[in-house]
Amino acid sequence: MGEMSMANGHLPFEKPIVELRQKIVELKKFTKEKQIDLSEEIATLEAKAERLEKEIYGNLTPWQRVQIARHASRPTTLDYIQHIFTDFMELHGDRLYGDDPAIVGGIAKLDGMPVTVIGHERGKDTKDKIARNFGMPHPEGYRKALRLMQQANKFDRPIICFIDTQGAHPGIEAEQRGQSEAIARNLREMAGFTVPIVCVVTGEGGSGGALAIGVGNRLLMLEHAYYSVITPEGAAAILWRDASEAQQAAEALRITAQDLLKLGVVDRVIPEPKGGAHRDPETQAAWIKEALLETLNPLMEMDGPSLVKDRHQKYARIGVFAGGD
Amino acid sequence: MLKDIFRKQRRYATIPSPDAKREIPEGIMQKCPRCGTISYAKELEKNLKVCKSCGYHFSLSAPERIAVTVDEGRFFEYDADLRSLDPLEFPDYKSKIQKDMEKTNLKEAVVTGEGTLGGYPAVIGVMDSRFRMGSMGSVVGEKIARAVEQAVTKRYPLILFSASGGARMQEGVLSLMQMAKTSAALERLHRERVLFVSVLTNPTTGGVSASFSSLGDINIAEPGALIGFAGRRVIEQTVRQKLPDDFQTAEFLLKHGQLDMVVPRTELRQTLIKILELHSNGGNVDGKRPSAL
Ligand SMILES: [Zn+2]
């Protein structure tokens, strides 16, 4: 899965910044020890570091964004739930087969208002990640999400979904238990709920496994998140028979938040702290909360049938073709 | 009376499709890829392209499928002018579309329209796996969504034959969103209580399997059809164990409760007519109980 993060969680393309920052720290230490005034040199280097940061973070390639979206320290759904909501009560199980920890969900308050919140959960440490199957749900995960959404619909609570998955789990049992049907049913049912639905792509938007909790009135996306019909590695393997061409595929597939905004799929891009959400999870959470409230408030004014119509129209509009006028 | 709704509509005018009967297999003889039996192409066609020795179902093109499904000459095509663009400027996409248009004499990977089966009107969509592996991009999604709208407006049952490798990579996230578009359209059909029969043919995988084709009130598959969400190779790499021999076949799905029935092609038309008949006499077609005669 691409290049590994370097020590301290820095990504390879951040190396020039890290080195320069390191040099500044050393220089400062040196001036203190030797009582020499190097403040002018330090100021020059700091200005240079800022320029460098602006240049690198301001011109991230799609592949670099993918690396940020997959960063091991990137906040997960449970982090955001903790920072954005109060009174979170997690609910479990699909009432059919089991409880899939790759999807978490429950009831919480957003600025005092009860909402249902659902999201993929990748997990934190290795043990947690394995238990949660790295956020790749089985059918029971999607069916749990559906149950919680039906519950929200019944009690007239808005639904908020956090999307962050490489994709639905590809496995024997997942197929036996109807992975396709579970995803398809969610797509259909989400289209018909009479409460506001706001979805946020926070990290990886991996194809149908992401979309299965992603049919909302509004779709928001973090600045460095990606959303794609296929992983860049998968596309590269098909196109060039070589997964290492993922960088090229990431560009061809137009998977960034900025691309999706242009394509009319995403309604709003939520900025990230410099270097990515993992650099400052609390600030990131605050920015997501602000965007959620601004998005949700006008939707709260709409009645059920209008919300359904709004959602239908959103998806009916997506697509580019010739003819048919 | 509601119960007469279909009988009345049997008299509606239809326009014969020029494509319906034109396609003829190229060679004189055809070899079965499963058992090796060589048959006369003409005889094979007479048997709806099912091998007489082993029952292997050869692929049908969309025009062939329409010809063997609807009442003769009773098909009126919708949205024949929709064509794909290249919204992402994806490498080689335009030329691949062009090539498939020439190869198949179709404009895209699905043909939609309305016709009658045993006199019962229905909105029909048929995918063609020869065109970009039947993949769903903007045009396929749009044509299916529009067909669903026709079914809602006319209150005709909807029958979709899927044959697809999934969402179309070359249109990126726009293809992914067609899963939501088609499923949202079906939500309306579902709410309006109009019948949807999904017929899954070889292959139905990925984003098509995980959207409209799994959402039938009745899901039918042809024998031996490959149906599944994830690709076999991806699953093998993930689980590192041998997959069952019948993995992701129609029979496997039936066994695991994912299908209502597996129906051989030679009986499919009659089965569909029977389903339409069962839903025609009041049924739930208008959300009401059948009234007493
Ligand atoms: Zn044979």
XYZ file of C-alpha atoms and ligand atoms in Angstrom:
619
model
C 0.000 0.000 0.000
C 2.293 2.786 -1.222
C 5.240 4.279 0.568
C 5.582 3.891 4.306
C 5.428 6.855 6.627
C 8.829 7.970 7.872
C 9.709 8.282 11.537
C 7.541 10.813 13.433
C 4.776 10.123 10.959
C 6.240 12.320 8.261
C 5.526 11.374 4.695
C 8.338 11.188 2.121
C 7.339 14.391 0.321
C 7.526 16.295 3.605
C 11.217 15.515 3.966
C 12.583 18.934 2.805
C 10.339 20.721 5.334
C 11.264 18.384 8.150
C 14.980 18.775 7.427
C 14.788 22.547 7.317
C 12.780 22.699 10.536
C 15.331 20.413 12.138
C 18.133 22.727 11.039
C 16.367 25.723 12.583
C 15.982 23.889 15.893
C 19.690 23.023 15.884
C 20.678 26.568 15.054
C 18.583 27.923 17.909
C 20.174 25.482 20.289
C 23.612 26.464 19.016
C 23.007 30.200 19.541
C 21.941 29.553 23.098
C 24.937 27.385 23.932
C 27.570 29.542 22.248
C 25.954 32.927 22.970
C 26.209 33.908 19.313
C 23.553 36.009 17.648
C 22.294 34.188 14.559
C 18.786 35.655 14.687
C 19.040 37.032 11.163
C 20.028 33.647 9.716
C 17.290 31.954 11.707
C 14.675 34.416 10.506
C 15.755 33.819 6.913
C 15.528 30.067 7.362
C 12.127 30.323 9.021
C 10.810 32.405 6.168
C 12.227 29.820 3.787
C 10.566 26.998 5.710
C 7.238 28.770 5.522
C 7.622 29.289 1.801
C 8.524 25.650 1.410
C 5.493 24.552 3.411
C 3.253 26.750 1.350
C 4.730 25.354 -1.809
C 4.556 21.687 -0.806
C 1.210 21.685 1.021
C -0.301 24.085 -1.474
C 0.575 21.884 -4.440
C -0.087 18.397 -3.198
C -0.467 15.821 -5.942
C -3.454 13.454 -5.797
C -1.137 10.641 -4.742
C 0.315 12.726 -1.904
C -3.214 13.434 -0.702
C -3.954 9.699 -0.775
C -0.957 9.194 1.493
C -2.265 11.807 3.919
C -5.744 10.248 3.785
C -4.187 6.898 4.707
C -1.849 8.294 7.373
C -1.570 5.960 10.363
C -2.244 8.846 12.771
C -5.174 10.305 10.862
C -8.147 10.793 13.196
C -10.831 8.128 12.884
C -14.607 8.316 13.209
C -14.511 7.698 16.973
C -12.083 10.632 17.392
C -14.429 12.913 15.530
C -17.459 11.654 17.422
C -15.687 12.384 20.697
C -14.728 15.911 19.684
C -17.796 16.994 17.755
C -20.723 15.495 19.707
C -21.795 15.087 23.310
C -23.671 12.246 25.017
C -22.659 9.643 22.407
C -24.356 6.344 23.080
C -23.051 3.557 20.876
C -25.603 1.017 19.662
C -24.708 -2.413 18.398
C -25.774 -5.172 16.061
C -27.813 -5.737 12.945
C -30.415 -8.005 14.660
C -29.777 -10.562 11.919
C -26.294 -11.955 12.238
C -23.860 -9.972 14.368
C -22.165 -6.736 15.301
C -19.555 -5.517 12.855
C -16.980 -3.278 14.598
C -15.837 -1.916 11.209
C -18.874 0.343 11.427
C -19.757 2.270 14.579
C -22.985 4.084 15.196
C -25.355 5.422 17.761
C -27.186 8.453 19.080
C -25.442 11.657 20.132
C -26.084 15.353 20.495
C -24.803 17.926 18.046
C -24.987 21.328 19.678
C -27.718 19.954 21.928
C -29.733 18.359 19.125
C -30.133 14.568 19.088
C -28.736 13.028 15.903
C -27.835 9.554 14.696
C -24.173 9.271 13.822
C -22.658 6.392 11.867
C -19.194 5.832 10.430
C -16.526 3.430 9.305
C -13.995 2.822 12.077
C -10.467 1.795 11.024
C -9.204 1.316 14.572
C -6.241 2.740 16.460
C -3.506 0.293 17.448
C -2.710 -2.939 15.642
C -4.986 -5.062 17.798
C -7.890 -2.663 17.402
C -7.297 -2.396 13.668
C -7.408 -6.163 13.246
C -10.553 -6.418 15.381
C -12.181 -3.776 13.195
C -10.912 -5.345 9.978
C -9.223 -2.012 9.137
C -12.628 -0.417 8.664
C -13.705 -2.767 5.880
C -17.283 -3.814 6.697
C -19.044 -7.117 6.200
C -22.748 -7.154 5.231
C -23.743 -7.065 8.913
C -21.959 -3.718 9.237
C -24.077 -2.194 6.497
C -27.181 -3.807 7.937
C -26.398 -2.345 11.351
C -26.020 1.061 9.711
C -29.365 0.568 7.982
C -31.061 -0.399 11.223
C -29.732 2.714 12.950
C -30.813 4.895 10.051
C -34.317 3.396 10.097
C -34.407 4.133 13.810
C -33.337 7.729 13.157
C -36.013 8.045 10.506
C -38.651 6.727 12.889
C -37.752 9.259 15.581
C -37.125 12.119 13.179
C -33.419 12.507 13.957
C -30.982 13.805 11.334
C -28.368 11.287 10.179
C -24.674 12.081 9.964
C -22.308 9.594 8.306
C -18.507 9.603 8.393
C -16.976 7.774 5.445
C -13.492 6.309 5.831
C -12.857 2.888 4.310
C -10.662 1.233 1.733
C -13.815 -0.592 0.692
C -16.257 -3.306 1.652
C -14.522 -6.490 2.780
C -13.789 -8.887 -0.088
C -14.223 -12.368 1.377
C -16.033 -15.679 1.157
C -18.420 -15.079 4.047
C -19.138 -11.531 2.957
C -20.284 -12.897 -0.405
C -22.308 -15.686 1.228
C -24.139 -13.219 3.419
C -24.872 -10.889 0.514
C -22.353 -8.036 0.451
C -23.913 -6.800 -2.786
C -27.438 -6.884 -1.434
C -26.449 -5.150 1.801
C -24.831 -2.279 -0.081
C -27.594 -2.035 -2.684
C -30.333 -1.979 -0.079
C -28.647 0.857 1.808
C -28.402 2.900 -1.382
C -32.108 2.481 -2.015
C -33.264 2.979 1.576
C -31.067 6.033 2.192
C -32.664 7.673 -0.828
C -36.073 7.437 0.846
C -35.580 8.606 4.442
C -37.560 11.682 5.457
C -34.849 13.126 7.730
C -31.795 15.188 6.699
C -28.724 13.100 5.829
C -25.279 14.690 5.723
C -22.249 12.579 4.788
C -18.608 13.518 5.287
C -15.711 11.741 3.574
C -13.027 12.053 6.244
C -10.322 9.782 4.848
C -10.622 7.071 2.246
C -13.760 6.838 0.150
C -13.316 3.327 -1.178
C -15.948 2.642 -3.826
C -19.249 0.876 -3.044
C -18.131 0.134 0.494
C -17.985 3.874 1.122
C -21.106 4.783 -0.837
C -23.160 2.272 1.187
C -23.400 4.866 3.981
C -22.991 7.816 1.632
C -26.324 8.678 0.019
C -27.069 12.033 1.613
C -28.693 15.368 0.939
C -25.226 16.865 1.126
C -21.798 15.351 0.732
C -18.879 17.086 2.428
C -15.266 16.092 2.064
C -12.059 16.869 3.919
C -9.399 18.665 1.900
C -7.074 15.656 1.601
C -9.648 12.869 1.594
C -10.201 10.901 -1.594
C -13.239 9.176 -3.058
C -12.887 6.742 -5.919
C -14.619 3.996 -7.855
C -11.461 1.878 -7.499
C -8.214 2.235 -5.533
C -5.379 3.878 -7.469
C -3.445 0.612 -7.077
C -6.343 -1.387 -8.481
C -6.754 0.926 -11.461
C -3.004 0.839 -12.139
C -3.017 -2.955 -12.089
C -5.812 -3.008 -14.689
C -4.515 -0.191 -16.862
C -0.788 -0.713 -16.794
C -0.580 -4.198 -15.257
C 1.512 -2.590 -12.560
C 0.265 -1.441 -9.165
C 3.323 0.794 -8.770
C 1.806 3.137 -11.350
C -0.733 4.090 -8.684
C 0.522 7.665 -8.691
C -0.457 8.052 -12.339
C -3.785 6.309 -11.774
C -4.558 8.602 -8.831
C -4.307 11.527 -11.237
C -6.303 9.944 -14.061
C -9.192 8.916 -11.774
C -9.853 12.464 -10.427
C -10.348 11.383 -6.850
C -9.515 14.468 -4.810
C -12.027 16.634 -2.962
C -11.239 19.450 -5.387
C -11.991 17.173 -8.381
C -15.246 15.957 -6.864
C -16.370 19.512 -6.189
C -15.811 20.292 -9.872
C -17.663 17.141 -10.954
C -20.694 18.184 -8.902
C -20.479 15.191 -6.557
C -19.261 17.015 -3.435
C -21.056 20.065 -2.053
C -18.357 21.494 0.196
C -14.683 20.911 0.917
C -13.671 21.224 4.569
C -10.105 22.560 4.952
C -7.496 20.626 6.923
C -4.792 21.968 9.226
C -1.440 22.452 7.511
C -0.011 19.015 6.705
C -3.289 17.188 7.327
C -5.917 16.393 9.949
C -3.479 14.311 12.015
C -1.389 17.422 12.778
C -4.261 18.896 14.804
C -7.281 16.613 15.295
C -9.106 19.025 17.612
C -8.972 21.905 15.162
C -10.054 19.529 12.423
C -13.013 18.373 14.488
C -14.016 21.979 15.152
C -13.946 22.747 11.436
C -16.039 19.669 10.646
C -18.547 20.659 13.329
C -18.843 24.144 11.916
C -19.449 22.751 8.418
C -21.978 20.205 9.724
C -24.012 22.849 11.521
C -23.983 25.199 8.549
C -25.059 22.352 6.261
C -27.649 20.855 8.566
C -29.442 24.044 9.620
C -31.115 24.815 6.277
C -31.994 21.118 5.854
C -33.757 21.154 9.243
C -36.190 23.703 7.795
C -37.328 21.269 5.078
C -40.174 18.783 5.522
C -39.805 15.047 4.887
C -41.052 14.869 1.287
C -38.875 17.863 0.334
C -35.810 16.169 1.804
C -36.518 12.995 -0.173
C -37.033 15.010 -3.343
C -33.853 16.984 -2.702
C -31.852 13.771 -2.331
C -33.352 12.222 -5.452
C -32.553 15.338 -7.440
C -28.979 15.430 -6.172
C -28.237 11.982 -7.581
C -30.401 12.356 -10.689
C -28.161 15.270 -11.725
C -24.840 13.432 -11.432
C -23.387 12.197 -14.699
C -21.954 13.556 -17.944
C -23.232 12.429 -21.362
C -24.364 13.609 -24.784
C -27.903 13.556 -26.191
C -31.198 12.959 -24.481
C -32.492 16.514 -24.502
C -61.359 -1.227 -13.193
C -57.841 -1.623 -11.952
C -57.774 -5.286 -12.776
C -58.280 -4.435 -16.409
C -55.297 -2.175 -16.535
C -53.101 -4.646 -18.366
C -55.731 -5.941 -20.697
C -56.390 -2.457 -21.900
C -52.756 -1.751 -22.408
C -52.258 -4.860 -24.478
C -53.745 -2.966 -27.372
C -51.222 -0.184 -27.219
C -49.214 0.434 -30.327
C -45.628 -0.715 -30.469
C -42.923 -0.009 -32.938
C -40.885 -3.005 -34.082
C -37.230 -2.641 -33.287
C -35.050 -2.745 -36.371
C -32.279 -4.367 -34.325
C -34.409 -7.065 -32.806
C -33.792 -9.877 -35.261
C -30.814 -8.713 -37.241
C -28.000 -10.270 -35.289
C -26.810 -13.596 -36.645
C -23.873 -15.510 -35.200
C -20.887 -15.188 -37.466
C -19.629 -18.733 -37.853
C -21.651 -21.667 -39.100
C -20.469 -23.885 -36.259
C -19.952 -23.012 -32.616
C -18.018 -24.901 -29.959
C -19.241 -25.086 -26.356
C -16.542 -23.700 -24.047
C -17.625 -26.011 -21.242
C -18.142 -29.444 -22.827
C -16.578 -28.966 -26.245
C -19.669 -30.032 -28.182
C -19.821 -28.459 -31.605
C -23.239 -27.272 -32.708
C -24.633 -25.614 -35.793
C -24.900 -21.930 -34.957
C -28.438 -21.922 -36.268
C -29.484 -24.789 -34.030
C -27.777 -23.226 -31.078
C -29.680 -20.058 -31.739
C -32.923 -22.002 -31.954
C -32.150 -23.314 -28.470
C -31.641 -19.706 -27.279
C -27.860 -20.213 -27.295
C -27.941 -22.899 -24.641
C -25.706 -25.939 -25.266
C -27.913 -28.994 -25.810
C -25.315 -31.327 -24.326
C -24.417 -29.610 -21.071
C -26.768 -26.668 -20.656
C -24.033 -24.045 -20.892
C -25.542 -20.599 -21.445
C -23.677 -18.622 -24.102
C -23.817 -14.833 -23.728
C -26.632 -13.039 -25.471
C -26.210 -9.588 -26.936
C -28.811 -7.003 -25.925
C -30.674 -7.241 -29.273
C -30.645 -11.048 -29.047
C -31.977 -10.928 -25.484
C -34.753 -8.552 -26.457
C -35.666 -10.747 -29.434
C -36.015 -13.885 -27.305
C -37.844 -12.114 -24.477
C -40.496 -9.757 -25.835
C -43.457 -10.587 -28.045
C -42.384 -10.500 -31.641
C -41.918 -7.020 -32.997
C -43.134 -5.415 -29.805
C -40.317 -3.306 -28.506
C -40.008 0.455 -28.497
C -36.597 1.747 -27.551
C -36.037 4.663 -25.143
C -33.189 7.168 -25.144
C -31.340 5.627 -28.074
C -29.395 8.836 -28.589
C -27.569 8.939 -25.236
C -23.821 8.669 -25.769
C -20.809 8.685 -23.497
C -18.469 11.620 -23.243
C -15.061 11.573 -21.640
C -15.534 13.761 -18.548
C -12.220 12.822 -16.918
C -10.206 12.828 -20.153
C -9.176 9.338 -19.177
C -6.381 7.662 -21.159
C -7.736 5.840 -24.282
C -11.368 6.043 -23.141
C -12.740 7.770 -26.225
C -11.139 5.341 -28.620
C -12.332 2.343 -26.605
C -15.902 3.623 -26.713
C -15.606 4.221 -30.431
C -14.280 0.706 -31.001
C -17.069 -0.889 -28.961
C -19.698 1.134 -30.801
C -18.402 -0.238 -34.078
C -18.018 -3.772 -32.746
C -21.506 -4.001 -31.238
C -23.502 -1.621 -33.391
C -24.789 -0.205 -30.084
C -24.362 3.263 -28.602
C -23.783 2.068 -25.060
C -23.804 -0.964 -22.761
C -27.539 -0.959 -22.089
C -30.635 -0.905 -24.271
C -33.861 0.254 -22.608
C -37.413 0.456 -23.805
C -40.871 -0.944 -23.473
C -42.453 -4.016 -24.930
C -44.902 -6.750 -24.173
C -44.389 -10.291 -22.884
C -47.317 -12.612 -23.438
C -49.311 -9.455 -24.012
C -48.322 -7.851 -20.729
C -46.553 -4.525 -21.097
C -43.276 -3.953 -19.274
C -40.377 -1.555 -19.203
C -37.261 -3.504 -20.090
C -33.544 -2.813 -19.786
C -30.900 -5.148 -21.160
C -27.164 -4.805 -20.630
C -24.681 -5.966 -23.228
C -21.430 -7.349 -21.858
C -19.634 -6.856 -25.190
C -19.676 -3.083 -24.697
C -16.937 -2.123 -22.197
C -17.715 -5.379 -20.331
C -21.207 -4.045 -19.680
C -19.743 -1.534 -17.259
C -21.908 1.242 -15.839
C -20.887 4.808 -16.541
C -23.005 7.960 -16.800
C -25.011 6.772 -19.812
C -25.874 3.335 -18.440
C -26.907 4.892 -15.112
C -28.950 7.585 -16.800
C -30.722 5.194 -19.169
C -31.639 2.851 -16.339
C -32.839 5.730 -14.140
C -34.954 7.040 -17.022
C -36.385 3.568 -17.658
C -37.346 3.376 -13.986
C -39.067 6.751 -14.319
C -41.057 5.421 -17.278
C -42.095 2.426 -15.203
C -43.220 4.757 -12.404
C -45.163 7.034 -14.735
C -46.822 4.274 -16.739
C -47.082 1.871 -13.820
C -45.582 -0.844 -15.987
C -43.563 -3.576 -14.301
C -39.816 -3.177 -14.762
C -37.537 -6.004 -15.900
C -33.781 -5.408 -15.952
C -31.337 -7.956 -17.380
C -27.889 -7.278 -15.990
C -24.600 -8.395 -17.547
C -21.811 -6.267 -16.225
C -18.326 -6.209 -14.791
C -19.362 -3.333 -12.501
C -18.861 0.407 -12.414
C -16.887 1.898 -15.306
C -13.409 2.888 -14.175
C -12.878 5.460 -16.935
C -15.617 7.736 -15.589
C -14.284 7.489 -12.048
C -16.501 8.631 -9.225
C -19.248 9.573 -11.707
C -19.649 5.845 -12.377
C -19.736 5.106 -8.673
C -22.520 7.656 -8.262
C -24.618 5.847 -10.897
C -25.068 3.130 -8.272
C -26.767 5.728 -6.075
C -28.656 7.239 -9.007
C -30.179 3.928 -10.166
C -30.930 2.783 -6.606
C -32.558 6.108 -5.737
C -34.747 5.802 -8.827
C -35.719 2.307 -7.671
C -36.593 3.703 -4.251
C -39.337 5.675 -5.933
C -40.536 2.621 -7.887
C -40.538 0.651 -4.640
C -42.513 3.379 -2.849
C -45.007 3.479 -5.716
C -45.374 -0.308 -5.438
C -44.530 -1.078 -9.010
C -43.068 -4.520 -9.656
C -39.348 -4.856 -10.405
C -37.926 -8.159 -11.605
C -34.137 -8.350 -11.770
C -32.630 -10.978 -14.042
C -28.949 -11.503 -13.326
C -27.031 -12.995 -16.228
C -23.384 -13.864 -16.668
C -21.557 -11.863 -15.352
C -23.133 -9.515 -12.813
C -20.443 -8.218 -10.498
C -19.108 -5.187 -8.621
C -21.059 -1.972 -8.703
C -23.964 -3.365 -10.715
C -24.350 -6.334 -8.414
C -24.143 -3.910 -5.471
C -26.857 -1.617 -6.784
C -29.928 -2.062 -8.987
C -29.489 -5.712 -9.911
C -29.814 -6.852 -6.273
C -32.952 -4.800 -5.670
C -35.621 -6.783 -7.488
C -38.865 -7.721 -5.790
C -37.923 -10.982 -7.436
C -34.300 -11.763 -8.276
C -33.754 -14.414 -10.938
C -30.469 -15.679 -12.370
C -29.529 -17.819 -15.337
C -27.760 -21.106 -14.531
C -24.024 -20.863 -14.003
C -23.980 -17.055 -14.100
C -21.105 -15.429 -12.227
C -22.611 -13.084 -9.640
C -20.768 -11.353 -6.833
C -19.463 -8.192 -5.257
C -15.689 -8.634 -5.164
C -13.521 -10.185 -7.853
C -12.340 -13.738 -7.337
C -8.661 -12.774 -7.457
C -9.054 -9.980 -4.908
C -10.821 -12.374 -2.536
C -8.146 -15.026 -2.980
C -5.432 -12.495 -2.184
C -7.321 -11.292 0.888
C -8.410 -14.546 2.500
C -5.551 -16.793 1.311
C -7.670 -19.903 1.153
C -9.183 -22.010 -1.586
C -12.555 -20.784 -2.752
C -15.469 -23.240 -3.104
C -15.844 -24.646 -6.643
C -19.269 -23.099 -7.114
C -18.186 -19.789 -5.535
C -20.169 -16.795 -6.848
C -22.256 -18.871 -9.245
C -26.010 -18.429 -9.492
C -26.406 -21.779 -7.717
C -24.119 -20.622 -4.870
C -26.193 -17.486 -4.422
C -29.434 -19.449 -4.451
C -28.064 -21.755 -1.772
C -27.101 -18.775 0.386
C -30.456 -17.067 0.098
C -29.457 -14.290 -2.270
C -31.764 -15.245 -5.165
C -35.376 -16.277 -5.555
C -34.689 -18.734 -8.348
C -32.316 -19.953 -11.005
C -34.177 -20.350 -14.277
C -32.783 -21.843 -17.490
C -33.008 -19.491 -20.432
C -35.327 -21.832 -22.270
C -37.922 -21.325 -19.506
C -37.162 -17.711 -18.674
C -39.692 -15.990 -20.905
C -42.507 -18.192 -19.629
C -41.414 -17.565 -16.034
C -41.438 -13.810 -16.593
C -44.871 -13.955 -18.210
C -46.146 -15.922 -15.239
C -44.744 -13.336 -12.810
C -46.356 -10.521 -14.802
C -49.630 -12.426 -14.829
C -49.477 -12.952 -11.053
C -49.055 -9.221 -10.594
C -51.569 -8.124 -13.178
C -54.963 -8.807 -11.655
C -55.004 -5.966 -9.163
C -52.123 -7.679 -7.415
C -50.234 -5.033 -5.597
C -49.607 -3.114 -8.731
C -51.638 -0.217 -7.446
C -51.097 -0.792 -3.768
C -54.560 -2.275 -3.376
C -55.818 -5.723 -2.649
C -57.337 -7.598 -5.577
C -60.989 -6.758 -5.661
C -63.538 -9.562 -5.692
C -64.622 -10.656 -9.118
Zn -21.821 -27.753 -23.664
